[in-house]
JSON list of C-alpha atoms in Angstrom, two decimals:
[
{"chain": "A", "resi": 1415, "resn": "MET", "atom": "CA", "xyz": [94.22, 119.16, 102.76]},
{"chain": "A", "resi": 1416, "resn": "LYS", "atom": "CA", "xyz": [98.01, 119.15, 103.17]},
{"chain": "A", "resi": 1417, "resn": "LYS", "atom": "CA", "xyz": [97.95, 122.64, 104.35]},
{"chain": "A", "resi": 1418, "resn": "ILE", "atom": "CA", "xyz": [95.44, 121.82, 107.10]},
{"chain": "A", "resi": 1419, "resn": "ILE", "atom": "CA", "xyz": [97.66, 118.99, 108.34]},
{"chain": "A", "resi": 1420, "resn": "LEU", "atom": "CA", "xyz": [100.67, 121.28, 108.18]},
{"chain": "A", "resi": 1421, "resn": "LEU", "atom": "CA", "xyz": [98.90, 123.96, 110.15]},
{"chain": "A", "resi": 1422, "resn": "ALA", "atom": "CA", "xyz": [97.69, 121.43, 112.71]},
{"chain": "A", "resi": 1423, "resn": "ALA", "atom": "CA", "xyz": [101.31, 120.22, 113.18]},
{"chain": "A", "resi": 1424, "resn": "PHE", "atom": "CA", "xyz": [102.51, 123.69, 113.83]},
{"chain": "A", "resi": 1425, "resn": "GLY", "atom": "CA", "xyz": [99.63, 124.37, 116.18]},
{"chain": "A", "resi": 1426, "resn": "VAL", "atom": "CA", "xyz": [100.37, 121.14, 118.05]},
{"chain": "A", "resi": 1427, "resn": "ALA", "atom": "CA", "xyz": [104.07, 121.88, 118.07]},
{"chain": "A", "resi": 1428, "resn": "GLY", "atom": "CA", "xyz": [103.42, 125.33, 119.66]},
{"chain": "A", "resi": 1429, "resn": "LEU", "atom": "CA", "xyz": [101.12, 123.83, 122.19]},
{"chain": "A", "resi": 1430, "resn": "VAL", "atom": "CA", "xyz": [103.57, 121.07, 122.98]},
{"chain": "A", "resi": 1431, "resn": "SER", "atom": "CA", "xyz": [106.47, 123.38, 123.69]},
{"chain": "A", "resi": 1432, "resn": "ALA", "atom": "CA", "xyz": [104.27, 125.41, 126.01]},
{"chain": "A", "resi": 1433, "resn": "ASN", "atom": "CA", "xyz": [102.90, 122.48, 128.01]},
{"chain": "A", "resi": 1434, "resn": "GLY", "atom": "CA", "xyz": [104.30, 119.86, 130.37]},
{"chain": "A", "resi": 1435, "resn": "THR", "atom": "CA", "xyz": [105.41, 116.28, 129.37]},
{"chain": "A", "resi": 1436, "resn": "THR", "atom": "CA", "xyz": [101.98, 114.69, 130.13]},
{"chain": "A", "resi": 1437, "resn": "SER", "atom": "CA", "xyz": [100.20, 116.87, 127.59]},
{"chain": "A", "resi": 1438, "resn": "LYS", "atom": "CA", "xyz": [102.98, 116.29, 125.09]},
{"chain": "A", "resi": 1439, "resn": "LYS", "atom": "CA", "xyz": [102.39, 112.54, 125.07]},
{"chain": "A", "resi": 1440, "resn": "ILE", "atom": "CA", "xyz": [98.60, 113.00, 124.77]},
{"chain": "A", "resi": 1441, "resn": "GLU", "atom": "CA", "xyz": [98.87, 115.48, 121.88]},
{"chain": "A", "resi": 1442, "resn": "ARG", "atom": "CA", "xyz": [101.37, 113.23, 119.96]},
{"chain": "A", "resi": 1443, "resn": "VAL", "atom": "CA", "xyz": [98.91, 110.29, 120.13]},
{"chain": "A", "resi": 1444, "resn": "ILE", "atom": "CA", "xyz": [96.03, 112.55, 119.01]},
{"chain": "A", "resi": 1445, "resn": "LEU", "atom": "CA", "xyz": [98.13, 113.94, 116.07]},
{"chain": "A", "resi": 1446, "resn": "LYS", "atom": "CA", "xyz": [99.21, 110.46, 114.99]},
{"chain": "A", "resi": 1447, "resn": "LYS", "atom": "CA", "xyz": [95.64, 109.21, 114.96]},
{"chain": "A", "resi": 1448, "resn": "GLU", "atom": "CA", "xyz": [94.57, 112.21, 112.97]},
{"chain": "A", "resi": 1449, "resn": "ILE", "atom": "CA", "xyz": [97.24, 111.60, 110.44]},
{"chain": "A", "resi": 1450, "resn": "LYS", "atom": "CA", "xyz": [96.57, 107.80, 110.10]},
{"chain": "A", "resi": 1451, "resn": "ALA", "atom": "CA", "xyz": [92.86, 108.52, 109.69]},
{"chain": "A", "resi": 1452, "resn": "LYS", "atom": "CA", "xyz": [93.27, 110.59, 106.64]},
{"chain": "A", "resi": 1453, "resn": "LYS", "atom": "CA", "xyz": [94.17, 108.85, 103.45]},
{"chain": "A", "resi": 1454, "resn": "PRO", "atom": "CA", "xyz": [97.00, 110.30, 101.52]},
{"chain": "A", "resi": 1455, "resn": "LEU", "atom": "CA", "xyz": [96.28, 112.09, 98.38]},
{"chain": "A", "resi": 1456, "resn": "ARG", "atom": "CA", "xyz": [98.01, 111.49, 95.09]},
{"chain": "A", "resi": 1457, "resn": "LEU", "atom": "CA", "xyz": [98.36, 113.93, 92.27]},
{"chain": "A", "resi": 1458, "resn": "CYS", "atom": "CA", "xyz": [96.19, 112.90, 89.33]},
{"chain": "A", "resi": 1459, "resn": "GLY", "atom": "CA", "xyz": [96.40, 114.68, 85.88]},
{"chain": "A", "resi": 1460, "resn": "VAL", "atom": "CA", "xyz": [95.48, 114.94, 82.28]},
{"chain": "A", "resi": 1461, "resn": "SER", "atom": "CA", "xyz": [97.59, 116.63, 79.62]},
{"chain": "A", "resi": 1462, "resn": "VAL", "atom": "CA", "xyz": [95.49, 118.27, 76.81]},
{"chain": "A", "resi": 1463, "resn": "VAL", "atom": "CA", "xyz": [97.11, 119.39, 73.62]},
{"chain": "A", "resi": 1464, "resn": "TYR", "atom": "CA", "xyz": [94.96, 121.53, 71.30]},
{"chain": "A", "resi": 1465, "resn": "TYR", "atom": "CA", "xyz": [95.67, 121.53, 67.53]},
{"chain": "A", "resi": 1466, "resn": "ASP", "atom": "CA", "xyz": [94.62, 124.02, 64.82]},
{"chain": "A", "resi": 1467, "resn": "SER", "atom": "CA", "xyz": [93.08, 122.86, 61.49]},
{"chain": "A", "resi": 1468, "resn": "ALA", "atom": "CA", "xyz": [96.62, 122.77, 59.94]},
{"chain": "A", "resi": 1469, "resn": "GLY", "atom": "CA", "xyz": [97.72, 120.21, 62.57]},
{"chain": "A", "resi": 1470, "resn": "ASN", "atom": "CA", "xyz": [99.98, 122.66, 64.46]},
{"chain": "A", "resi": 1471, "resn": "ILE", "atom": "CA", "xyz": [99.94, 122.79, 68.22]},
{"chain": "A", "resi": 1472, "resn": "LYS", "atom": "CA", "xyz": [97.73, 125.71, 69.33]},
{"chain": "A", "resi": 1473, "resn": "ASP", "atom": "CA", "xyz": [97.72, 125.30, 73.10]},
{"chain": "A", "resi": 1474, "resn": "VAL", "atom": "CA", "xyz": [98.74, 122.85, 75.93]},
{"chain": "A", "resi": 1475, "resn": "LYS", "atom": "CA", "xyz": [96.99, 122.56, 79.20]},
{"chain": "A", "resi": 1476, "resn": "PHE", "atom": "CA", "xyz": [97.66, 120.42, 82.27]},
{"chain": "A", "resi": 1477, "resn": "LEU", "atom": "CA", "xyz": [94.69, 119.60, 84.45]},
{"chain": "A", "resi": 1478, "resn": "THR", "atom": "CA", "xyz": [95.42, 118.15, 87.89]},
{"chain": "A", "resi": 1479, "resn": "SER", "atom": "CA", "xyz": [93.54, 117.10, 90.93]},
{"chain": "A", "resi": 1480, "resn": "ASP", "atom": "CA", "xyz": [94.42, 115.41, 94.27]},
{"chain": "A", "resi": 1481, "resn": "GLN", "atom": "CA", "xyz": [92.78, 111.89, 94.40]},
{"chain": "A", "resi": 1482, "resn": "PRO", "atom": "CA", "xyz": [92.87, 109.25, 97.16]},
{"chain": "A", "resi": 1483, "resn": "THR", "atom": "CA", "xyz": [92.99, 106.16, 95.05]},
{"chain": "A", "resi": 1484, "resn": "LEU", "atom": "CA", "xyz": [93.75, 105.02, 91.44]},
{"chain": "A", "resi": 1485, "resn": "GLU", "atom": "CA", "xyz": [90.19, 104.27, 90.79]},
{"chain": "A", "resi": 1486, "resn": "THR", "atom": "CA", "xyz": [89.04, 107.77, 91.74]},
{"chain": "A", "resi": 1487, "resn": "CYS", "atom": "CA", "xyz": [91.83, 109.16, 89.62]},
{"chain": "A", "resi": 1488, "resn": "GLN", "atom": "CA", "xyz": [90.77, 107.27, 86.58]},
{"chain": "A", "resi": 1489, "resn": "ASN", "atom": "CA", "xyz": [87.18, 108.37, 87.15]},
{"chain": "A", "resi": 1490, "resn": "TRP", "atom": "CA", "xyz": [88.26, 111.98, 87.41]},
{"chain": "A", "resi": 1491, "resn": "GLN", "atom": "CA", "xyz": [90.27, 111.53, 84.10]},
{"chain": "A", "resi": 1492, "resn": "ARG", "atom": "CA", "xyz": [87.30, 110.09, 82.32]},
{"chain": "A", "resi": 1493, "resn": "ASN", "atom": "CA", "xyz": [85.11, 112.97, 83.47]},
{"chain": "A", "resi": 1494, "resn": "GLN", "atom": "CA", "xyz": [87.68, 115.47, 82.25]},
{"chain": "A", "resi": 1495, "resn": "VAL", "atom": "CA", "xyz": [87.80, 113.72, 78.77]},
{"chain": "A", "resi": 1496, "resn": "ALA", "atom": "CA", "xyz": [83.97, 113.73, 78.59]},
{"chain": "A", "resi": 1497, "resn": "ALA", "atom": "CA", "xyz": [83.87, 117.38, 79.45]},
{"chain": "A", "resi": 1498, "resn": "ILE", "atom": "CA", "xyz": [86.35, 118.19, 76.65]},
{"chain": "A", "resi": 1499, "resn": "GLN", "atom": "CA", "xyz": [84.30, 116.10, 74.20]},
{"chain": "A", "resi": 1500, "resn": "GLN", "atom": "CA", "xyz": [81.12, 117.82, 75.27]},
{"chain": "A", "resi": 1501, "resn": "ALA", "atom": "CA", "xyz": [82.86, 121.23, 74.60]},
{"chain": "A", "resi": 1502, "resn": "GLY", "atom": "CA", "xyz": [82.98, 120.10, 70.95]},
{"chain": "A", "resi": 1503, "resn": "TYR", "atom": "CA", "xyz": [86.64, 118.74, 70.77]},
{"chain": "A", "resi": 1504, "resn": "SER", "atom": "CA", "xyz": [87.53, 115.42, 69.24]},
{"chain": "A", "resi": 1505, "resn": "ILE", "atom": "CA", "xyz": [89.70, 113.31, 71.45]},
{"chain": "A", "resi": 1506, "resn": "SER", "atom": "CA", "xyz": [92.76, 111.22, 70.29]},
{"chain": "A", "resi": 1507, "resn": "GLN", "atom": "CA", "xyz": [94.23, 109.30, 73.25]},
{"chain": "A", "resi": 1508, "resn": "LEU", "atom": "CA", "xyz": [97.88, 108.13, 73.20]}
]
């Protein structure tokens, strides 16, 4: 998502430098509206630590996703925890 906005900004910057002042104003307004229309994404994550039967750390994984709101982030996290439980692992949340 961020890459698309970045590419659009570079594309508009190239067009703006090639066109007259009237088209510059129009394209700036269009770009501002496109940026305001899209909600910013926030990084959401879950840290998973796998232990062996002796209690030693076996593996550590960080699962991340871009989410627009806190509610969608929490839903995503709950889904990740459920998927780990369905895979047969027990969960201990800190």
